[in-house]
Short mmCIF file of C-alpha atoms in Angstrom, two decimals:
data_model
loop_
_atom_site.label_atom_id
_atom_site.label_comp_id
_atom_site.label_asym_id
_atom_site.label_seq_id
_atom_site.Cartn_x
_atom_site.Cartn_y
_atom_site.Cartn_z
CA GLN A 761 -24.07 -4.73 0.44
CA LEU A 762 -23.28 -8.19 2.80
CA GLN A 763 -23.26 -7.94 6.34
CA LEU A 764 -22.77 -10.70 8.96
CA GLN A 765 -23.76 -10.94 12.37
CA GLU A 766 -21.68 -13.41 14.17
CA SER A 767 -23.79 -15.49 17.07
CA GLY A 768 -22.85 -17.81 20.00
CA PRO A 769 -21.97 -18.75 23.47
CA GLY A 770 -19.93 -15.61 25.24
CA LEU A 771 -18.15 -18.86 27.77
CA VAL A 772 -16.41 -21.99 26.67
CA LYS A 773 -15.57 -24.16 29.02
CA PRO A 774 -11.44 -25.26 28.73
CA SER A 775 -11.13 -28.21 26.39
CA GLU A 776 -14.42 -27.77 25.23
CA THR A 777 -15.50 -26.62 21.75
CA LEU A 778 -15.68 -23.00 20.41
CA SER A 779 -18.58 -22.52 17.74
CA LEU A 780 -19.09 -19.90 16.42
CA THR A 781 -22.26 -18.73 13.55
CA CYS A 782 -21.74 -15.69 11.43
CA ILE A 783 -25.87 -15.07 9.69
CA VAL A 784 -25.20 -13.88 5.82
CA SER A 785 -27.82 -10.74 5.06
CA GLY A 786 -27.92 -9.08 1.72
CA GLY A 787 -26.07 -11.36 -0.27
CA SER A 788 -25.92 -14.76 -0.81
CA ILE A 789 -23.91 -17.35 0.84
CA SER A 790 -23.96 -19.55 -2.05
CA SER A 791 -22.60 -16.38 -4.50
CA SER A 792 -19.62 -17.45 -6.24
CA SER A 793 -18.75 -13.97 -5.90
CA TYR A 794 -17.50 -14.00 -2.37
CA TYR A 795 -15.58 -16.32 0.39
CA TRP A 796 -16.47 -16.87 3.78
CA ALA A 797 -14.15 -15.97 6.89
CA TRP A 798 -12.56 -16.01 10.11
CA ILE A 799 -10.43 -14.28 12.32
CA ARG A 800 -9.37 -13.37 15.47
CA GLN A 801 -7.92 -10.57 17.90
CA PRO A 802 -7.17 -11.67 21.29
CA PRO A 803 -6.71 -9.47 23.97
CA GLY A 804 -4.20 -6.69 23.79
CA LYS A 805 -3.31 -8.24 20.71
CA GLY A 806 -2.96 -8.16 16.89
CA LEU A 807 -5.10 -9.99 14.30
CA GLU A 808 -4.87 -13.10 14.12
CA TRP A 809 -6.23 -15.23 10.43
CA ILE A 810 -8.37 -18.60 11.34
CA GLY A 811 -9.26 -19.40 8.26
CA THR A 812 -11.24 -19.94 4.79
CA ILE A 813 -14.02 -21.09 3.06
CA SER A 814 -15.51 -20.73 -0.48
CA TYR A 815 -18.98 -21.48 -1.38
CA ARG A 816 -18.49 -24.79 -2.42
CA GLY A 817 -16.70 -25.30 1.18
CA SER A 818 -13.93 -26.09 -0.33
CA THR A 819 -11.73 -24.91 2.69
CA TYR A 820 -8.08 -23.14 3.99
CA TYR A 821 -7.36 -23.66 7.74
CA ASN A 822 -4.44 -21.92 9.21
CA PRO A 823 -1.26 -24.56 9.59
CA SER A 824 -2.07 -23.18 13.97
CA LEU A 825 -5.14 -24.68 13.92
CA THR A 826 -5.52 -27.18 12.32
CA ARG A 827 -5.81 -29.78 13.98
CA ARG A 828 -8.28 -28.52 15.88
CA LEU A 829 -10.36 -26.30 13.08
CA THR A 830 -13.92 -27.27 11.22
CA ILE A 831 -15.31 -24.09 8.76
CA SER A 832 -18.19 -25.31 7.29
CA VAL A 833 -21.03 -23.97 5.68
CA ASP A 834 -24.82 -24.84 5.55
CA THR A 835 -26.56 -22.27 2.21
CA SER A 836 -30.19 -23.43 3.25
CA LYS A 837 -29.15 -21.21 6.36
CA ASP A 838 -26.68 -18.40 5.09
CA ASP A 839 -24.23 -18.97 7.76
CA PHE A 840 -21.50 -20.63 7.78
CA SER A 841 -19.73 -21.80 11.34
CA LEU A 842 -16.88 -22.46 12.77
CA LYS A 843 -15.56 -24.80 15.60
CA LEU A 844 -12.90 -25.00 16.92
CA THR A 845 -12.10 -28.08 20.01
CA SER A 846 -9.94 -29.08 22.77
CA VAL A 847 -9.73 -25.52 23.70
CA THR A 848 -7.33 -23.31 25.85
CA ALA A 849 -7.30 -19.94 27.79
CA ALA A 850 -5.35 -18.72 24.54
CA ASP A 851 -8.44 -19.00 22.75
CA THR A 852 -10.31 -16.32 23.84
CA ALA A 853 -10.74 -13.80 21.64
CA VAL A 854 -12.95 -11.36 19.18
CA TYR A 855 -13.49 -13.58 16.81
CA TYR A 856 -14.34 -11.78 13.53
CA CYS A 857 -16.90 -13.85 10.75
CA ALA A 858 -15.95 -10.95 6.89
CA SER A 859 -16.29 -11.74 3.65
CA GLY A 860 -14.29 -11.04 0.12
CA GLY A 861 -12.48 -12.10 -2.85
CA TYR A 862 -9.71 -14.87 -1.61
CA GLU A 863 -7.45 -12.79 -0.38
CA SER A 864 -9.15 -9.70 1.12
CA PHE A 865 -11.46 -9.30 3.81
CA ASP A 866 -14.21 -6.91 2.13
CA TYR A 867 -17.21 -6.71 4.85
CA TRP A 868 -16.67 -7.84 8.64
CA GLY A 869 -18.79 -8.93 11.33
CA GLN A 870 -19.17 -6.59 14.51
CA GLY A 871 -17.23 -9.06 16.66
CA THR A 872 -18.02 -10.97 19.27
CA LEU A 873 -16.23 -11.93 22.20
CA VAL A 874 -15.66 -15.69 23.07
CA THR A 875 -13.42 -16.16 26.73
CA VAL A 876 -12.20 -19.30 28.11
CA SER A 877 -12.50 -19.88 31.21
CA SER A 878 -13.76 -22.64 34.16
CA GLU B 847 4.86 -17.97 7.09
CA ILE B 848 5.70 -14.65 6.05
CA VAL B 849 6.19 -11.79 8.48
CA LEU B 850 4.61 -8.27 7.92
CA THR B 851 6.53 -5.52 10.60
CA GLN B 852 4.54 -1.96 10.99
CA SER B 853 6.12 1.08 11.65
CA PRO B 854 5.16 3.16 13.75
CA ASP B 855 4.40 2.10 16.66
CA PHE B 856 1.38 5.02 17.38
CA GLN B 857 0.59 7.76 16.05
CA SER B 858 -0.52 10.74 17.40
CA VAL B 859 -0.96 13.58 16.03
CA THR B 860 -3.29 17.07 14.37
CA PRO B 861 -6.68 16.81 12.18
CA LYS B 862 -5.52 17.92 9.46
CA GLU B 863 -1.76 16.53 9.11
CA LYS B 864 -0.71 13.73 7.11
CA VAL B 865 -0.24 10.52 8.11
CA THR B 866 1.75 8.47 6.82
CA ILE B 867 1.90 4.09 8.07
CA THR B 868 4.65 1.54 6.22
CA CYS B 869 3.77 -1.80 6.43
CA ARG B 870 7.38 -4.20 5.11
CA ALA B 871 6.57 -7.84 4.05
CA SER B 872 9.53 -10.57 4.98
CA GLN B 873 9.80 -11.62 1.29
CA ASN B 874 8.25 -10.47 -2.24
CA ILE B 875 4.10 -10.48 -1.67
CA GLY B 876 4.04 -8.75 -5.03
CA SER B 877 0.90 -6.35 -4.94
CA SER B 878 -1.30 -8.53 -2.15
CA LEU B 879 -1.14 -6.12 0.38
CA HIS B 880 -4.44 -4.67 2.22
CA TRP B 881 -5.34 -2.53 4.49
CA TYR B 882 -8.51 -2.49 7.24
CA GLN B 883 -9.55 0.37 9.79
CA LEU B 884 -10.58 -1.25 13.65
CA LYS B 885 -12.01 1.08 15.93
CA PRO B 886 -13.38 -0.30 19.19
CA ASP B 887 -17.13 -1.67 19.65
CA GLN B 888 -17.65 -1.45 15.08
CA SER B 889 -17.45 -3.35 12.18
CA PRO B 890 -13.73 -3.28 10.60
CA LYS B 891 -13.70 -2.13 6.94
CA LEU B 892 -11.30 -3.05 4.53
CA LEU B 893 -10.27 0.80 3.17
CA ILE B 894 -7.21 -0.14 0.63
CA ARG B 895 -6.81 -3.65 -1.37
CA TYR B 896 -4.09 -4.60 -3.53
CA ALA B 897 -1.66 -1.88 -2.18
CA SER B 898 -3.66 0.96 -4.28
CA GLN B 899 -6.92 -0.01 -4.91
CA SER B 900 -9.79 1.96 -2.66
CA PHE B 901 -12.42 -0.15 -1.18
CA SER B 902 -15.59 0.97 -2.25
CA GLY B 903 -17.49 4.11 0.01
CA VAL B 904 -13.33 4.63 1.25
CA PRO B 905 -12.92 8.46 1.43
CA SER B 906 -10.73 9.97 -1.03
CA ARG B 907 -7.90 11.01 1.67
CA PHE B 908 -6.89 7.64 2.59
CA SER B 909 -4.50 6.18 -0.13
CA GLY B 910 -2.23 3.80 -0.33
CA SER B 911 0.79 2.70 -2.47
CA GLY B 912 4.34 0.47 -2.71
CA SER B 913 4.70 -3.06 -4.12
CA GLY B 914 7.16 -6.22 -3.56
CA THR B 915 8.17 -5.33 0.76
CA HIS B 916 7.50 -1.90 1.12
CA PHE B 917 3.96 -0.80 1.70
CA THR B 918 2.83 2.98 2.35
CA LEU B 919 -0.84 4.00 3.53
CA THR B 920 -1.34 7.88 3.82
CA ILE B 921 -4.22 9.94 5.41
CA ASN B 922 -4.34 12.99 3.42
CA GLY B 923 -5.90 15.23 5.99
CA LEU B 924 -6.52 13.38 9.02
CA GLU B 925 -9.98 14.17 10.46
CA ALA B 926 -11.60 13.07 14.42
CA GLU B 927 -13.14 9.95 13.28
CA ASP B 928 -9.76 8.67 12.28
CA ALA B 929 -8.58 7.63 15.10
CA ALA B 930 -8.13 4.20 14.97
CA THR B 931 -6.41 1.24 14.80
CA TYR B 932 -4.52 -0.12 11.53
CA TYR B 933 -3.56 -2.97 9.83
CA CYS B 934 -1.51 -4.19 6.87
CA HIS B 935 -2.46 -7.72 5.45
CA GLN B 936 -0.79 -9.42 2.47
CA SER B 937 -2.48 -12.78 1.11
CA THR B 938 -0.06 -13.61 -1.76
CA ALA B 939 0.74 -17.22 0.85
CA LEU B 940 -1.21 -18.86 3.42
CA PRO B 941 -1.63 -18.55 5.87
CA PHE B 942 -3.05 -14.79 5.48
CA THR B 943 -0.59 -12.90 8.56
CA PHE B 944 -1.55 -9.03 9.49
CA GLY B 945 0.85 -6.68 10.47
CA PRO B 946 1.52 -5.41 14.37
CA GLY B 947 -1.47 -2.92 13.85
CA THR B 948 -0.64 1.23 14.36
CA LYS B 949 -2.40 3.17 16.31
CA VAL B 950 -3.62 6.29 15.74
CA ASP B 951 -4.37 9.50 18.26
CA ILE B 952 -6.09 12.81 18.01
CA LYS B 953 -4.30 15.47 19.30
#
């Protein structure tokens, strides 16, 4: 079974770049069977889809974040990454990585809390 | 953007009771509706995909139904371990969106 684990700083300063990596095990990130996604949940709020990348590197982003967002895949390390620039307090959230088909998120990481604060 | 609404927001239920959660979409999404279970400090779990397909390993007490704009998640015989928040998610159109969640508490 596919397992995912988020890693990255838990604290980011306003206006800086939030960078997270999702390490994949139990399967290959190059598999054509999977898409790879990021989802977040601000404290006390619901879930927000951030974006998805295919094994070939095709990306699909939430329009509300497109200007600041980059999602990429590193097949040599079996991981994929999220970069969100110019962060504000509104970007404080638990960030989840997930995988599945294009449409459903079949497997999720445990999530990592990222706080934006000076 | 497709908006999903869920009802109820919160439900307190006795074990073995039946729980029904509704998800409504702002436009026709066919069967592109999925259900997830979130518990604190745990990885979220996919329960149902494409409205009614149970995901691998999900207990049979969880079932889904519906199409178009009206969907339901049913838990037949609630167990204590089912205390969680449940979210629906549509994948018909980008951006993918989630419902606001339904918190299920055990009495």
